Amino acid sequence: MDHPLPQDFVAALKQPFDSKAGSAIVEPFGIAWGDAVALDKGLDSYDISVLKLGIHLNFKHTGVVFDHEYQDDGKGPFLLTSCAFWGNEGGYESYKGPMWKGLTFSDTEADAAAKLGAPTSVGRYGIHAWELPDFRLTIHWKNPNSIRVISYWMEQ
């Protein structure tokens, strides 16, 4: 399978599911909007998880993202707000596609810092965050020598 490039996922952040950028990241995996699961009634936030591919996508209604009227009309558009790429953890297979700046799930904190620079912050559970020009990248380690999940988050 040809996986989308990391910059394809970054370009899809803040874009609708059915946009050109959105299609570029879901079509290679055979993901359809029917795969989306509503998180909370009335919030218009949807998750799509593909366990066998190690990927998790979150979409929110544009009204939720930009806090304007009609945010719970159920009609969308629904914007990609984050994508998570899993190592072999919690039922997920390890994501096999390329990651930002050559990150791998076997990177240590020092490896990640060498590839990305020093993290902007280290938060709860030791989650490291990098505020990059177009998005936020976070890494949650399973242990010091193994990454559990790498996520790209849209900037608001």
Short mmCIF file of C-alpha atoms in Angstrom, two decimals:
data_model
loop_
_atom_site.label_atom_id
_atom_site.label_comp_id
_atom_site.label_asym_id
_atom_site.label_seq_id
_atom_site.Cartn_x
_atom_site.Cartn_y
_atom_site.Cartn_z
CA MET A 1 0.00 0.00 0.00
CA ASP A 2 1.20 3.49 -0.82
CA HIS A 3 0.76 5.63 2.27
CA PRO A 4 0.20 9.38 2.05
CA LEU A 5 3.24 11.50 2.84
CA PRO A 6 3.45 13.31 6.18
CA GLN A 7 2.94 16.65 4.43
CA ASP A 8 -0.31 15.26 2.92
CA PHE A 9 -1.68 14.77 6.45
CA VAL A 10 -0.51 18.25 7.47
CA ALA A 11 -2.17 19.75 4.36
CA ALA A 12 -5.43 17.95 5.26
CA LEU A 13 -5.59 19.49 8.74
CA LYS A 14 -8.41 22.05 8.95
CA GLN A 15 -9.77 20.78 5.60
CA PRO A 16 -13.12 19.03 5.04
CA PHE A 17 -13.27 15.25 4.82
CA ASP A 18 -14.38 15.41 1.20
CA SER A 19 -11.91 18.10 0.06
CA LYS A 20 -9.03 17.32 -2.30
CA ALA A 21 -6.60 17.36 0.65
CA GLY A 22 -8.94 15.22 2.78
CA SER A 23 -9.45 12.69 0.00
CA ALA A 24 -5.69 12.38 -0.45
CA ILE A 25 -5.36 10.91 3.06
CA VAL A 26 -8.50 8.79 3.30
CA GLU A 27 -8.80 7.25 -0.16
CA PRO A 28 -5.54 5.23 -0.01
CA PHE A 29 -6.89 3.52 3.14
CA GLY A 30 -10.40 2.95 1.77
CA ILE A 31 -11.87 5.18 4.51
CA ALA A 32 -15.41 6.44 3.93
CA TRP A 33 -17.44 8.96 5.94
CA GLY A 34 -19.66 6.05 6.96
CA ASP A 35 -16.72 4.80 9.08
CA ALA A 36 -17.01 7.89 11.32
CA VAL A 37 -18.35 7.47 14.86
CA ALA A 38 -19.97 10.41 16.67
CA LEU A 39 -18.23 11.22 19.94
CA ASP A 40 -20.82 13.34 21.73
CA LYS A 41 -24.37 14.12 20.80
CA GLY A 42 -24.75 17.75 19.80
CA LEU A 43 -21.03 18.46 19.43
CA ASP A 44 -20.61 17.19 15.88
CA SER A 45 -17.24 15.59 16.54
CA TYR A 46 -16.43 12.31 14.81
CA ASP A 47 -13.64 9.76 15.07
CA ILE A 48 -12.45 7.32 12.47
CA SER A 49 -10.14 4.57 13.70
CA VAL A 50 -8.63 1.92 11.49
CA LEU A 51 -7.02 -0.48 13.96
CA LYS A 52 -5.36 -2.67 11.33
CA LEU A 53 -3.60 0.39 9.88
CA GLY A 54 -2.67 2.13 13.16
CA ILE A 55 -4.43 5.38 12.26
CA HIS A 56 -7.01 7.51 14.06
CA LEU A 57 -8.61 10.65 12.59
CA ASN A 58 -10.78 13.25 14.33
CA PHE A 59 -13.20 15.51 12.47
CA LYS A 60 -15.22 18.37 13.92
CA HIS A 61 -17.99 20.48 12.47
CA THR A 62 -16.65 23.81 11.20
CA GLY A 63 -18.95 25.55 13.72
CA VAL A 64 -17.19 23.77 16.58
CA VAL A 65 -13.74 24.59 15.22
CA PHE A 66 -14.49 28.25 14.55
CA ASP A 67 -17.25 28.69 17.19
CA HIS A 68 -20.06 30.01 15.03
CA GLU A 69 -23.74 29.26 14.48
CA TYR A 70 -25.08 25.94 13.23
CA GLN A 71 -22.32 23.93 14.91
CA ASP A 72 -24.73 21.12 15.70
CA ASP A 73 -26.75 20.94 12.49
CA GLY A 74 -25.24 17.55 11.56
CA LYS A 75 -24.59 18.73 8.01
CA GLY A 76 -20.97 19.82 8.20
CA PRO A 77 -18.60 20.50 6.70
CA PHE A 78 -16.42 18.41 9.00
CA LEU A 79 -12.79 19.48 9.30
CA LEU A 80 -9.85 17.25 10.17
CA THR A 81 -8.62 18.45 13.57
CA SER A 82 -6.07 15.74 14.38
CA CYS A 83 -4.58 12.50 13.17
CA ALA A 84 -2.84 9.96 15.35
CA PHE A 85 -0.42 7.27 14.23
CA TRP A 86 -0.06 4.31 16.58
CA GLY A 87 2.75 1.99 17.38
CA ASN A 88 1.72 -1.55 18.29
CA GLU A 89 -0.46 -0.57 21.27
CA GLY A 90 -3.95 -1.14 22.56
CA GLY A 91 -5.22 -3.26 19.71
CA TYR A 92 -3.76 -1.00 17.03
CA GLU A 93 -1.25 -2.35 14.57
CA SER A 94 1.83 -0.21 14.05
CA TYR A 95 1.34 2.50 11.41
CA LYS A 96 3.55 1.61 8.42
CA GLY A 97 3.62 4.94 6.58
CA PRO A 98 6.28 7.65 6.65
CA MET A 99 6.25 10.08 9.57
CA TRP A 100 7.23 13.74 9.91
CA LYS A 101 11.02 14.31 9.73
CA GLY A 102 11.68 10.56 9.60
CA LEU A 103 10.32 9.79 13.08
CA THR A 104 9.99 6.09 13.89
CA PHE A 105 8.20 4.30 16.71
CA SER A 106 11.55 3.11 18.07
CA ASP A 107 12.87 6.69 18.51
CA THR A 108 13.96 7.77 21.96
CA GLU A 109 13.38 11.26 23.36
CA ALA A 110 16.92 12.16 22.26
CA ASP A 111 16.25 10.83 18.73
CA ALA A 112 13.06 12.92 18.49
CA ALA A 113 14.87 16.04 19.71
CA ALA A 114 17.63 15.47 17.14
CA LYS A 115 15.04 15.29 14.36
CA LEU A 116 12.63 18.00 15.57
CA GLY A 117 14.65 20.21 17.91
CA ALA A 118 13.83 20.67 21.57
CA PRO A 119 10.14 20.22 22.38
CA THR A 120 8.12 23.35 22.96
CA SER A 121 6.61 21.74 26.04
CA VAL A 122 6.41 18.50 27.98
CA GLY A 123 3.01 17.91 29.48
CA ARG A 124 1.05 15.42 31.45
CA TYR A 125 2.12 11.78 31.05
CA GLY A 126 5.39 12.98 29.53
CA ILE A 127 3.73 13.92 26.24
CA HIS A 128 6.18 16.07 24.28
CA ALA A 129 4.81 18.80 22.00
CA TRP A 130 6.37 20.76 19.18
CA GLU A 131 4.64 23.92 17.94
CA LEU A 132 5.55 23.92 14.26
CA PRO A 133 4.61 26.62 11.73
CA ASP A 134 1.60 24.75 10.27
CA PHE A 135 0.59 22.31 13.01
CA ARG A 136 1.33 20.91 16.44
CA LEU A 137 3.08 17.55 16.74
CA THR A 138 2.89 15.48 19.92
CA ILE A 139 4.63 12.28 20.94
CA HIS A 140 3.56 9.98 23.74
CA TRP A 141 6.15 7.37 24.68
CA LYS A 142 5.26 3.80 25.64
CA ASN A 143 8.66 3.56 27.36
CA PRO A 144 11.95 5.50 26.96
CA ASN A 145 12.86 3.55 23.79
CA SER A 146 9.47 3.20 22.13
CA ILE A 147 6.87 5.70 20.92
CA ARG A 148 3.26 4.80 21.63
CA VAL A 149 1.58 7.44 19.43
CA ILE A 150 2.55 10.37 17.21
CA SER A 151 -0.17 12.95 16.55
CA TYR A 152 -0.55 15.94 14.26
CA TRP A 153 -2.96 18.64 15.47
CA MET A 154 -4.33 21.58 13.56
CA GLU A 155 -3.46 25.08 14.70
CA GLN A 156 -6.46 27.30 15.40
#
